[in-house]
mmCIF file of C-alpha atoms and ligand atoms in Angstrom:
data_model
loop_
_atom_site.group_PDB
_atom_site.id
_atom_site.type_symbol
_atom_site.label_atom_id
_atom_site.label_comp_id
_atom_site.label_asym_id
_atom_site.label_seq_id
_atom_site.Cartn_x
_atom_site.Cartn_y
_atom_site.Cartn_z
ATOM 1 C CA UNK A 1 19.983 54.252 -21.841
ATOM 2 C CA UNK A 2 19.673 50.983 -22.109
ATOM 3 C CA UNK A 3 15.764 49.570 -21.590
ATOM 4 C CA UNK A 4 15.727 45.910 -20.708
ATOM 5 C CA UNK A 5 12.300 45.399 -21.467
ATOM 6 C CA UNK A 6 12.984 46.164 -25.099
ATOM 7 C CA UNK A 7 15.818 43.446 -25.456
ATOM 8 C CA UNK A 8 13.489 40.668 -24.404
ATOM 9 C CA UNK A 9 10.500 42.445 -26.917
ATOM 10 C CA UNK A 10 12.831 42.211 -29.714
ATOM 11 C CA UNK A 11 12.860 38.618 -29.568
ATOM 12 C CA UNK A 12 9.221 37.841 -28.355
ATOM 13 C CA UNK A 13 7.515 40.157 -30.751
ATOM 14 C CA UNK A 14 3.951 40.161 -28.663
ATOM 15 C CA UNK A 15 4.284 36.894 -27.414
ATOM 16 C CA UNK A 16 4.814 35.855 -23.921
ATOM 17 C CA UNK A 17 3.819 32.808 -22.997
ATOM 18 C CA UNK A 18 3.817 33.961 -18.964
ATOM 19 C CA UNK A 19 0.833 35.958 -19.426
ATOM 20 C CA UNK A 20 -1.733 33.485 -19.233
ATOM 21 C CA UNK A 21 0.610 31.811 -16.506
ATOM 22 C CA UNK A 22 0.802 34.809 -14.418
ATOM 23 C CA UNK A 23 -2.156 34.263 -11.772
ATOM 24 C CA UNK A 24 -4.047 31.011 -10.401
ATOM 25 C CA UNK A 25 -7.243 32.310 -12.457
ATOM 26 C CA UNK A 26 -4.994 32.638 -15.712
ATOM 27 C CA UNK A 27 -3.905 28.907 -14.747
ATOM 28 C CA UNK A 28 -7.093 27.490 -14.003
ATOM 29 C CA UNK A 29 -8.413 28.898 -17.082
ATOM 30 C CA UNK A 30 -6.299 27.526 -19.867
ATOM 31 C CA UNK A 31 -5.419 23.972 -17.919
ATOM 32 C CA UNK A 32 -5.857 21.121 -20.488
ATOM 33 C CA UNK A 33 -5.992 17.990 -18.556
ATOM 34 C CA UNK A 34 -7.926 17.435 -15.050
ATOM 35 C CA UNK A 35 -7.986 14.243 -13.529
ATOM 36 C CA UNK A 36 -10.951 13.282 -11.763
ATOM 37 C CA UNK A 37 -12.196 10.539 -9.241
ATOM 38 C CA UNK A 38 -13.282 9.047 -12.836
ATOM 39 C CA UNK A 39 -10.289 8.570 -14.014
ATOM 40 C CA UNK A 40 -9.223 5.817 -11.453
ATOM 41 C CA UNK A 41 -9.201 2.278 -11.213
ATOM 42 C CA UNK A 42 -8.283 0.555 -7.942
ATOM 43 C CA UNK A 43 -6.332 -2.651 -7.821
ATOM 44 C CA UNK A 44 -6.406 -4.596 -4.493
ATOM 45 C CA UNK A 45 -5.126 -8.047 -3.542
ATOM 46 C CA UNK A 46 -6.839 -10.190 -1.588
ATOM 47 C CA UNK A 47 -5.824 -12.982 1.177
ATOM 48 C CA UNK A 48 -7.756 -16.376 1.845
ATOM 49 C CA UNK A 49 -9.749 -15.977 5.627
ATOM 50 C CA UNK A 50 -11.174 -13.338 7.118
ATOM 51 C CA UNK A 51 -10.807 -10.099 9.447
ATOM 52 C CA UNK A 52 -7.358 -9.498 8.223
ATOM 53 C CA UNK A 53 -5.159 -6.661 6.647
ATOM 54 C CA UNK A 54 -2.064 -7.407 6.438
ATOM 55 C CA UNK A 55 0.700 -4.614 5.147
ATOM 56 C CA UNK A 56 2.743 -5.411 1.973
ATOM 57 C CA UNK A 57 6.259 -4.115 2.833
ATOM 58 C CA UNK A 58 7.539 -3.478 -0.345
ATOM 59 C CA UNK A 59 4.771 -1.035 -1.004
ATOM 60 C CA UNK A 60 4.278 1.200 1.797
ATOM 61 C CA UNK A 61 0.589 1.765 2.419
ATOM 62 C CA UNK A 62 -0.888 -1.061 0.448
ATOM 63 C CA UNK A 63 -2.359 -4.232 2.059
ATOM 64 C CA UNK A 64 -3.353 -7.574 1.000
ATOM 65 C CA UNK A 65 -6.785 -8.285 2.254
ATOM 66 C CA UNK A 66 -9.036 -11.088 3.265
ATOM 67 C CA UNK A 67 -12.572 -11.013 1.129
ATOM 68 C CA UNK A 68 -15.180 -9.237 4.034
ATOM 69 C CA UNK A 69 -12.338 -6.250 4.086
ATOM 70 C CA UNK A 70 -12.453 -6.620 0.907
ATOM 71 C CA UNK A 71 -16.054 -5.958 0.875
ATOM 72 C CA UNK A 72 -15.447 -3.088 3.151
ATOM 73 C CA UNK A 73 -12.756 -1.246 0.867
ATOM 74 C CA UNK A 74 -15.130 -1.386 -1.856
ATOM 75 C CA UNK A 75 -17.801 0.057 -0.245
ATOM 76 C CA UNK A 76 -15.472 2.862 0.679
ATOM 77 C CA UNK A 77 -14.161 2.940 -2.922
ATOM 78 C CA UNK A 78 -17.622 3.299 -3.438
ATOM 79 C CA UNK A 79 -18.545 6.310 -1.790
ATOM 80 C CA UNK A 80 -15.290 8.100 -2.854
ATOM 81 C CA UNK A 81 -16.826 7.575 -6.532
ATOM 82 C CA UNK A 82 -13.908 5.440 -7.920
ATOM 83 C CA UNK A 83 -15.326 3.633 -10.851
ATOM 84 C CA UNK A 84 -13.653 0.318 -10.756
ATOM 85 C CA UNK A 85 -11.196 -2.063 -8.781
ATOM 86 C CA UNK A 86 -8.933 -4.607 -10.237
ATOM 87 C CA UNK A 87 -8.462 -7.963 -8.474
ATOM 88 C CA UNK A 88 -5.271 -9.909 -7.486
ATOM 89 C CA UNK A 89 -5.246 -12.926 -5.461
ATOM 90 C CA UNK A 90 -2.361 -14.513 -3.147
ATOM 91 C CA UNK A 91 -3.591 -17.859 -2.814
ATOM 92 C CA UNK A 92 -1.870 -20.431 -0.256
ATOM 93 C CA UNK A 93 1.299 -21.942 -1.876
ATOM 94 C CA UNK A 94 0.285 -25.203 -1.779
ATOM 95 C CA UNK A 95 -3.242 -24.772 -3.591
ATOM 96 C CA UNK A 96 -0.600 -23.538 -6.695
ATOM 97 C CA UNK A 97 0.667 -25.907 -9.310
ATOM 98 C CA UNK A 98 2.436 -26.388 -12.694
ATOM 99 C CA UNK A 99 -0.751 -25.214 -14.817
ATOM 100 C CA UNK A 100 -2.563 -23.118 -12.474
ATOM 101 C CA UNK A 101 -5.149 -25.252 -11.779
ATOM 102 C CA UNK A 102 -6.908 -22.983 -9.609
ATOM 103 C CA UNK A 103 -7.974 -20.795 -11.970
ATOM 104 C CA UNK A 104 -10.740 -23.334 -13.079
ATOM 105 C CA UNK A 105 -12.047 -23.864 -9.618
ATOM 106 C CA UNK A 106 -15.077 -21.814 -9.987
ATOM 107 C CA UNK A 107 -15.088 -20.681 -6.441
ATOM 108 C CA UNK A 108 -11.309 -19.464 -5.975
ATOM 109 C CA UNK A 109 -9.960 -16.847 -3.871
ATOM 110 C CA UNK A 110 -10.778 -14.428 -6.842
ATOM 111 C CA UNK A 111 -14.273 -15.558 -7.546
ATOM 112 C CA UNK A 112 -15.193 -15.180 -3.911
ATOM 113 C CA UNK A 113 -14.227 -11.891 -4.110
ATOM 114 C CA UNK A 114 -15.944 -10.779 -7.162
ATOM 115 C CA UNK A 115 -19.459 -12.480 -5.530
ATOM 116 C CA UNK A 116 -18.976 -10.588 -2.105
ATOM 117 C CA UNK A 117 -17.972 -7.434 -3.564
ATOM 118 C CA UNK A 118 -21.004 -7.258 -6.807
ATOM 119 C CA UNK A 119 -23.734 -8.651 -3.999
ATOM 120 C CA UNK A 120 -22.723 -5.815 -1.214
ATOM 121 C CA UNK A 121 -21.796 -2.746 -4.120
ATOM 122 C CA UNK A 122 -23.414 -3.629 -7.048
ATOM 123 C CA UNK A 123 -22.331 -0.345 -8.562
ATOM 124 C CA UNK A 124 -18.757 -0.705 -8.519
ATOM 125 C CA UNK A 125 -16.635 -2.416 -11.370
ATOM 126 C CA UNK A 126 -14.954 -5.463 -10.962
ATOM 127 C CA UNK A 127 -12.073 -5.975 -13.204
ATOM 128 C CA UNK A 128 -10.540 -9.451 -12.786
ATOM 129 C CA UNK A 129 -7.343 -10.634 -14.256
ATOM 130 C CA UNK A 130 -6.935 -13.795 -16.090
ATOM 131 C CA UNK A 131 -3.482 -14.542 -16.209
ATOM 132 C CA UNK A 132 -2.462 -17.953 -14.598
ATOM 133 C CA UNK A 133 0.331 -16.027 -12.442
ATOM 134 C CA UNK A 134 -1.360 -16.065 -8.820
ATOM 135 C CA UNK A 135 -2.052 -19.703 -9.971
ATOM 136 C CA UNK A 136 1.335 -21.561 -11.104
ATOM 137 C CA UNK A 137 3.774 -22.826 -8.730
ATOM 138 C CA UNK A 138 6.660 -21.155 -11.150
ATOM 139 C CA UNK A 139 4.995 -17.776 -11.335
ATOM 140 C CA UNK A 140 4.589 -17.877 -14.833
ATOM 141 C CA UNK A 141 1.715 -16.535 -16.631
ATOM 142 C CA UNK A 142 1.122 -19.467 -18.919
ATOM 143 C CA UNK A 143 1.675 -23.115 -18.673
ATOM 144 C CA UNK A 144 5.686 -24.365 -18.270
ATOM 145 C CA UNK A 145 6.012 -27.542 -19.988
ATOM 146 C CA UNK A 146 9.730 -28.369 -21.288
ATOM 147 C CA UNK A 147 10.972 -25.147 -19.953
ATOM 148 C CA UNK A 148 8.325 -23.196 -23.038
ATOM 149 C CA UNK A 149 5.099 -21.083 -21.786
ATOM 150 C CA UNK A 150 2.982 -22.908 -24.686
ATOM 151 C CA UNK A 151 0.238 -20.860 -25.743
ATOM 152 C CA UNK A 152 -2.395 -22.501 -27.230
ATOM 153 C CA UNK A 153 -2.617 -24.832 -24.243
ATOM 154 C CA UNK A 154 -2.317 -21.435 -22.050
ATOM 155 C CA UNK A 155 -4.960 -19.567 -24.116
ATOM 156 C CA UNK A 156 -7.185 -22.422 -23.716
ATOM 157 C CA UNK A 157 -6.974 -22.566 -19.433
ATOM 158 C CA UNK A 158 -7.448 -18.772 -19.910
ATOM 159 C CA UNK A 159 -10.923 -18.846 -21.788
ATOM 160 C CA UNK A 160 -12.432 -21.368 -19.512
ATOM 161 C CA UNK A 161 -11.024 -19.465 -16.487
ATOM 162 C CA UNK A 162 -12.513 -15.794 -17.713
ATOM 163 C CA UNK A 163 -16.118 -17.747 -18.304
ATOM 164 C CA UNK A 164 -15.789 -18.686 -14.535
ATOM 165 C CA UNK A 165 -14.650 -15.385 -13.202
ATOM 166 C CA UNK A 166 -17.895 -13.650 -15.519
ATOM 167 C CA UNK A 167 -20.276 -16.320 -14.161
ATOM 168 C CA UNK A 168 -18.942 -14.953 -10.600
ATOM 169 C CA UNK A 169 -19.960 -11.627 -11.872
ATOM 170 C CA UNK A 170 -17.001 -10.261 -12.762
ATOM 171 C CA UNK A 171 -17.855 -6.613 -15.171
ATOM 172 C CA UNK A 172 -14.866 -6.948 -16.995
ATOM 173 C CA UNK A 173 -12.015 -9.303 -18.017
ATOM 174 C CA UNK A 174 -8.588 -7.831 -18.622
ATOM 175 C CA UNK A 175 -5.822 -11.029 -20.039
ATOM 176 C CA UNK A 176 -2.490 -9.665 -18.615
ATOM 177 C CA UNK A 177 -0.884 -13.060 -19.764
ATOM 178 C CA UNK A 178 0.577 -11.730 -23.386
ATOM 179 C CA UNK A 179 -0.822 -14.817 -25.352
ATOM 180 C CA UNK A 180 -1.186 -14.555 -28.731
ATOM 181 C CA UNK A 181 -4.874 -14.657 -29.725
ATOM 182 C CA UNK A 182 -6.048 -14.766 -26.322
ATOM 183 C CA UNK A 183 -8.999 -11.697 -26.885
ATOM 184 C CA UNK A 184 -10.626 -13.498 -29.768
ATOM 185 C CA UNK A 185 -10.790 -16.704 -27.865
ATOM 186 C CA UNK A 186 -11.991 -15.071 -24.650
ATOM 187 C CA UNK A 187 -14.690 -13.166 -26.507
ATOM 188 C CA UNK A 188 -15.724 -16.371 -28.220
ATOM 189 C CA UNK A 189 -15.536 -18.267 -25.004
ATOM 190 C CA UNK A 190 -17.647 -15.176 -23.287
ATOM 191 C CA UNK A 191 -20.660 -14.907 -26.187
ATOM 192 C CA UNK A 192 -21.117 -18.599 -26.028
ATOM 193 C CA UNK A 193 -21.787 -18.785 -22.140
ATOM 194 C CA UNK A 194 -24.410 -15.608 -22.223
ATOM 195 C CA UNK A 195 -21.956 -12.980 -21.322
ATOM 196 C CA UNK A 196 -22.030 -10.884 -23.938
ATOM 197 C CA UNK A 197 -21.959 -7.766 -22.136
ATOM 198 C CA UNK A 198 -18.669 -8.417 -19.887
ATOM 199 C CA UNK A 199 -15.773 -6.336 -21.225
ATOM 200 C CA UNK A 200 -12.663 -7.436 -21.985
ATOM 201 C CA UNK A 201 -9.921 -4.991 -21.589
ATOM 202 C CA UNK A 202 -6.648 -5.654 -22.720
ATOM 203 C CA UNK A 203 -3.147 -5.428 -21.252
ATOM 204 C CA UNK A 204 -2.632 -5.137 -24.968
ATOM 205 C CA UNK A 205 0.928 -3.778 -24.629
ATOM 206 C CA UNK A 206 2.492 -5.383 -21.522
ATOM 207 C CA UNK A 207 6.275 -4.873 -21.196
ATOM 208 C CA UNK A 208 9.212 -7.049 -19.964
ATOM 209 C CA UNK A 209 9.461 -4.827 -16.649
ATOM 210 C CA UNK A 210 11.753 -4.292 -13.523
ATOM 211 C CA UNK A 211 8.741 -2.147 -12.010
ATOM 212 C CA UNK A 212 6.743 -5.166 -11.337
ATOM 213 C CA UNK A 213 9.014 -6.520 -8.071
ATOM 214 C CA UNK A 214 6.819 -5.256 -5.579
ATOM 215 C CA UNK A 215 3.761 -6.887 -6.702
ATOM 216 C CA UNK A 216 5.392 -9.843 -7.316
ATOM 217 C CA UNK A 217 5.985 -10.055 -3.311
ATOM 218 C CA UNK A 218 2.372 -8.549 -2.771
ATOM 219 C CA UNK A 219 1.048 -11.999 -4.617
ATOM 220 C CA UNK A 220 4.258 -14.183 -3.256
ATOM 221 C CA UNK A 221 5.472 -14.836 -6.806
ATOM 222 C CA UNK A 222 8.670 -13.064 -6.816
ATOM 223 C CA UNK A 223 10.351 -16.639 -5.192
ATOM 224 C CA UNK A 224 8.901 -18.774 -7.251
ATOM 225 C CA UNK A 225 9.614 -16.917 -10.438
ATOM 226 C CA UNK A 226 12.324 -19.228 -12.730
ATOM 227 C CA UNK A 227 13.799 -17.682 -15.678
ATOM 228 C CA UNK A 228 12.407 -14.226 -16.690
ATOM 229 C CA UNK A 229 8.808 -13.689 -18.812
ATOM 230 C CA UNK A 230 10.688 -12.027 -21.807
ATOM 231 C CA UNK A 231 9.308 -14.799 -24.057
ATOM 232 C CA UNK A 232 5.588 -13.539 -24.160
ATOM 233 C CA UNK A 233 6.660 -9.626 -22.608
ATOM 234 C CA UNK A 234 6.890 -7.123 -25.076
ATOM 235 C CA UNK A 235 10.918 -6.243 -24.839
ATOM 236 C CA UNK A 236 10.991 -2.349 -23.858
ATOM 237 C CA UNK A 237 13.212 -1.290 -27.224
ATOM 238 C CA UNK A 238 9.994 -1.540 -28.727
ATOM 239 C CA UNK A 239 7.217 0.809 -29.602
ATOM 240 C CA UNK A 240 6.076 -0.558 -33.436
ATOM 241 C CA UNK A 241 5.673 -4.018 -32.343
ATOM 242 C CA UNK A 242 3.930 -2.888 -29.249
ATOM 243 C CA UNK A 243 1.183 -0.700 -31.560
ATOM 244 C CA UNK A 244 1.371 -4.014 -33.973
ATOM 245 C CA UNK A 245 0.017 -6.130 -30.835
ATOM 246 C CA UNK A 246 -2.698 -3.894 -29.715
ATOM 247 C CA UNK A 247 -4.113 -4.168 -33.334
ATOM 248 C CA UNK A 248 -4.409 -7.490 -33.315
ATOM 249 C CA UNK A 249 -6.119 -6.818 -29.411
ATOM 250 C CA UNK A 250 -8.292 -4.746 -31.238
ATOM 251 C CA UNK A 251 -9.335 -6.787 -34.240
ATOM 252 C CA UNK A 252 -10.510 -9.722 -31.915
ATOM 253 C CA UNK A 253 -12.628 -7.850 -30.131
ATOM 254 C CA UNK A 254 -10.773 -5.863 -27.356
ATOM 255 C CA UNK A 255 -13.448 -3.156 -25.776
ATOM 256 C CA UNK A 256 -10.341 -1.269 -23.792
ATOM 257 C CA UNK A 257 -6.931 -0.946 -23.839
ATOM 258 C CA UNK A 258 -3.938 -0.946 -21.542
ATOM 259 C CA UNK A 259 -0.776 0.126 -21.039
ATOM 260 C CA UNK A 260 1.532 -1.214 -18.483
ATOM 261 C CA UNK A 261 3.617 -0.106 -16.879
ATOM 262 C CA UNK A 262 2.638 3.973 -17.254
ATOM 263 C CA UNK A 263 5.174 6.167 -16.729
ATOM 264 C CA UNK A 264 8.060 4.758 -18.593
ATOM 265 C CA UNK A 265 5.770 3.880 -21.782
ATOM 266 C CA UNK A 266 3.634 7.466 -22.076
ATOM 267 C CA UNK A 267 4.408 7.960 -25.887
ATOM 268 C CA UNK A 268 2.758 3.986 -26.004
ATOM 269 C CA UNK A 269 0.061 5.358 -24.186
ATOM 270 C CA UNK A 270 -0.441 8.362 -27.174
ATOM 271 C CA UNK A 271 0.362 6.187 -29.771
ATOM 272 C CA UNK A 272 -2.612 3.783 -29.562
ATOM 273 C CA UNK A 273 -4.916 6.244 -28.554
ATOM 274 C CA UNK A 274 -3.787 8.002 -31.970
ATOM 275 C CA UNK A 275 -4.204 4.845 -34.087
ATOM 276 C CA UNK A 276 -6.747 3.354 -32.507
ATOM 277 C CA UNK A 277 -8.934 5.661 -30.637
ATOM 278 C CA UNK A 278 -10.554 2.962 -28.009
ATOM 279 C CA UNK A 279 -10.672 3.796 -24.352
ATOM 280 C CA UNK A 280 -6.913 3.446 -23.219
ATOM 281 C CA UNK A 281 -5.803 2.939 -19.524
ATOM 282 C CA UNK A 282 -2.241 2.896 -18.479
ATOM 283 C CA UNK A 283 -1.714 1.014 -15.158
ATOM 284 C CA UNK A 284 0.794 2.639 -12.688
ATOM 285 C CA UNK A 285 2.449 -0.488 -11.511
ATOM 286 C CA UNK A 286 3.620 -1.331 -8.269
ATOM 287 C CA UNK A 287 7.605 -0.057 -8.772
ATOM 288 C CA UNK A 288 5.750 3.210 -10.054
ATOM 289 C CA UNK A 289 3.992 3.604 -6.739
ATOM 290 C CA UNK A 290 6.539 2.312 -4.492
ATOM 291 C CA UNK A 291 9.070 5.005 -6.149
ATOM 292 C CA UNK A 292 7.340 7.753 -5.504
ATOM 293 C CA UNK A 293 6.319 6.223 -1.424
ATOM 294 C CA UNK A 294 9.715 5.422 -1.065
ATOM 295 C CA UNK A 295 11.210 8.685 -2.334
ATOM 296 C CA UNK A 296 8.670 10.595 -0.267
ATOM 297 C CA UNK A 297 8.623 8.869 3.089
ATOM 298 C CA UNK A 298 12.572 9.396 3.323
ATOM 299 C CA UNK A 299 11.585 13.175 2.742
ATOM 300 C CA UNK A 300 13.337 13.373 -0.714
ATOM 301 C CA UNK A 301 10.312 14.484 -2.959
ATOM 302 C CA UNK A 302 6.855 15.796 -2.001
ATOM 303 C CA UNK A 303 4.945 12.844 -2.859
ATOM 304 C CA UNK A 304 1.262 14.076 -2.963
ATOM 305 C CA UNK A 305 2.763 16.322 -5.521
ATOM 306 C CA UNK A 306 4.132 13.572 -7.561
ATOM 307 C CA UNK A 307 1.303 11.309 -7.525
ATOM 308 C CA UNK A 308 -0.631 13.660 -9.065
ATOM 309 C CA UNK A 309 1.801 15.065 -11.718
ATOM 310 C CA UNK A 310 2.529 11.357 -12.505
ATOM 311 C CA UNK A 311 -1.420 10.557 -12.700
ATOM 312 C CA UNK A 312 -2.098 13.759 -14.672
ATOM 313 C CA UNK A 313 0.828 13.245 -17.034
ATOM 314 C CA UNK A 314 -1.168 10.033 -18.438
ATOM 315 C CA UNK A 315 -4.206 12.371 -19.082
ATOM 316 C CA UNK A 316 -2.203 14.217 -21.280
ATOM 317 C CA UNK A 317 -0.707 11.237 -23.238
ATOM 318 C CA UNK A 318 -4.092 10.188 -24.055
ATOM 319 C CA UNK A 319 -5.479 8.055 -21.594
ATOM 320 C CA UNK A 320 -8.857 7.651 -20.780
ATOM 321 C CA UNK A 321 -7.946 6.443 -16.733
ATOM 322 C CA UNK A 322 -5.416 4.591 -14.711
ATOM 323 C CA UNK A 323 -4.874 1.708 -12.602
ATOM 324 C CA UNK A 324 -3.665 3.385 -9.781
ATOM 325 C CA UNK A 325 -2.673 1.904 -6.003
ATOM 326 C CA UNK A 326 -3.393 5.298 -5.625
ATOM 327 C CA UNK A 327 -6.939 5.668 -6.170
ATOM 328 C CA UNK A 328 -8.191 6.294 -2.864
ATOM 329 C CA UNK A 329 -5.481 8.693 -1.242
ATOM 330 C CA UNK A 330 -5.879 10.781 -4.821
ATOM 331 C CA UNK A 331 -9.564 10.549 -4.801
ATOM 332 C CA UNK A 332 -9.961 11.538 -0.980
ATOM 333 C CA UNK A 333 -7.500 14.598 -2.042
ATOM 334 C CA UNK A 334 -9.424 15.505 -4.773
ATOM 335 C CA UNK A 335 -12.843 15.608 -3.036
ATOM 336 C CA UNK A 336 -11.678 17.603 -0.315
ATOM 337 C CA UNK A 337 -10.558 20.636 -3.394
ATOM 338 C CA UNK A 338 -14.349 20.415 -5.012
HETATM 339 C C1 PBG B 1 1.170 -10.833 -14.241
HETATM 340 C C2 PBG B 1 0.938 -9.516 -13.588
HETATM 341 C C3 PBG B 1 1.924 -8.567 -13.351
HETATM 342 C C4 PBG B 1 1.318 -7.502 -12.677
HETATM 343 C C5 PBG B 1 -0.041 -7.803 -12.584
HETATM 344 N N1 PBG B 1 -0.264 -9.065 -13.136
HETATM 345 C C6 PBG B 1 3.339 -8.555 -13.775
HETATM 346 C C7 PBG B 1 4.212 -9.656 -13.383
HETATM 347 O O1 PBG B 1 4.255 -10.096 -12.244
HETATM 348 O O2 PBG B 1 4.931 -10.091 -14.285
HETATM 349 C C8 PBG B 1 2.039 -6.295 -12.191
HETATM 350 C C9 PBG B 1 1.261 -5.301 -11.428
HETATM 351 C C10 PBG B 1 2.103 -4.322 -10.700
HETATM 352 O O3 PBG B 1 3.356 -4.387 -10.727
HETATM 353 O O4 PBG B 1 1.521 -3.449 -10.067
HETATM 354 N N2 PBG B 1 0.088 -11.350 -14.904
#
């Protein structure tokens, strides 16, 4: 007679890995990675005026927003017990020019926001951006002159606008521009005008993307955009020179590091946490979120499901939190399981 059970022993020995799978107490018990409300980072965008929300189409559930509901989001942010929000601005198209001037008026769309938002909820983080993007009639991070994104020039728009965005009271500064020694000089630029303690965290490893279209028509920069951003993007082939320019991040000074985008880059994510062990964040862009939305609201994937096995699958590549569109509908889900 032949016993099954036997078969499968002869090539398991004692070992079956279903055991400690076999019940939700088994699971709970031996789970590795939880995400928590902790773990998030919020990133809005904000409109010039007031009183309005308006819906950004190509990312279903997202809305640009005017700086009082800005205000108002935080303070729900707030209570949810989300950490930190990141700031984007879609300023009017004609304020935006061939270097961005904008970013060096010391009470921009951006700056407004950070005021409101740190006078009304002191206690959450503001992360602000410093790329000249929302800023540049060409959509270009840096400044265009003879068809070239020069740096130096760039790097030097980029220290004077972080100062103003700190003086706003802005927690943290995070360069998403890809300049080359852009941390050092915005640490230097920081010390020197009393803000020692704002943080700078780095979109040390920032790829040459397709998942950043629908932010690109959250901030209006998609039309503009001439020519691609592969000169100062790191080209997605590449891992080594990706861990290469976090190290320089690191050396001048970086406090935190990114990854962006997330899903497509997770063995980025646990290589830098390896090598360099500093808090690392991967931001889920806006393709990342608009996937999954997209996928879900046609009824094709259970998308409460995948936001959170996409969110937790960063946990277990190392990260220390994510930039997440997410953050509140993941945070209100996991405070209702507590
Ligand atoms: C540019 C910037 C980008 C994002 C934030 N700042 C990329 C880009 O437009 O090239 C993308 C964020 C997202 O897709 O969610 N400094």
């Amino acid at each position: 007679m032949q016993d099954k059970t036997h078969l499968v022993d002869e090539i398991t020995g004692h070992r079956r890995m279903r055991r400690n799978r076999k019940a939700d107490w088994t699971r709970r018990m031996v789970q590795e990675n939880r995400l928590t409300v902790d773990d998030l980072i919020w990133p809005i965008f904000l409109i010039p005026g007031t009183g309005i929300v308006d819906p950004i189409t190509a990312m279903p559930g997202v809305n640009r927003m005017t700086v009082d509901k800005a205000v108002e989001a935080a303070k729900m942010a707030a209570d949810l017990g989300i950490p930190a929000l990141a700031t984007f601005p879609d300023i009017e198209i004609e304020l935006r020019d061939q270097t961005g001037s904008q970013a060096l008026v010391a009470n921009n769309l951006l700056n407004q926001a950070t005021r409101a938002i740190k006078q009304a909820v002191p206690n959450i983080g503001v992360i602000t951006d410093v790329a000249l993007d929302p800023f540049t009639s060409h959509g270009h991070d840096g400044i265009l002159r003879d068809g070239e994104i020069v740096n130096d020039e760039t790097v030097e728009q980029i220290v004077k606008a972080a100062i103003l965005q700190a003086d706003a009271g802005a927690d943290m500064i995070a360069p998403s521009d890809m300049m080359d020694g852009r941390i050092g000089a915005i640490r230097r630029g920081l010390d020197a005008h009393g803000h020692q303690m704002v943080g700078i965290m780095s979109y040390a490893t920032k790829f040459s993307s397709a998942f950043y279209g629908p932010y690109r028509e959250a901030i209006n920069t998609g039309g503009l955009l001439k020519g691609d951003k592969k000169s100062y993007y790191i080209d997605p082939a590449n891992g080594t020179e990706a861990v290469r320019d976090a190290a320089l991040d690191v050396e001048e000074g970086a406090d935190m590091l990114m990854v962006k985008p997330g899903l497509p880059y997770l063995d980025i994510c646990w290589r830098l946490k390896e090598a360099f062990g500093l808090p690392t964040f991967a931001y889920q862009v806006s393709g990342e979120y608009t996937q999954i939305k997209a996928a879900a609201m046609n009824g094709w994937i259970d998308g409460e499901r995948a936001m959170l096995e996409t969110l937790l699958s960063f946990k277990r590549a190392g990260c220390d939190g994510v930039l997440t569109y997410f953050a509140p509908e993941v945070a209100r889900l996991l405070a209702k399981r507590d």
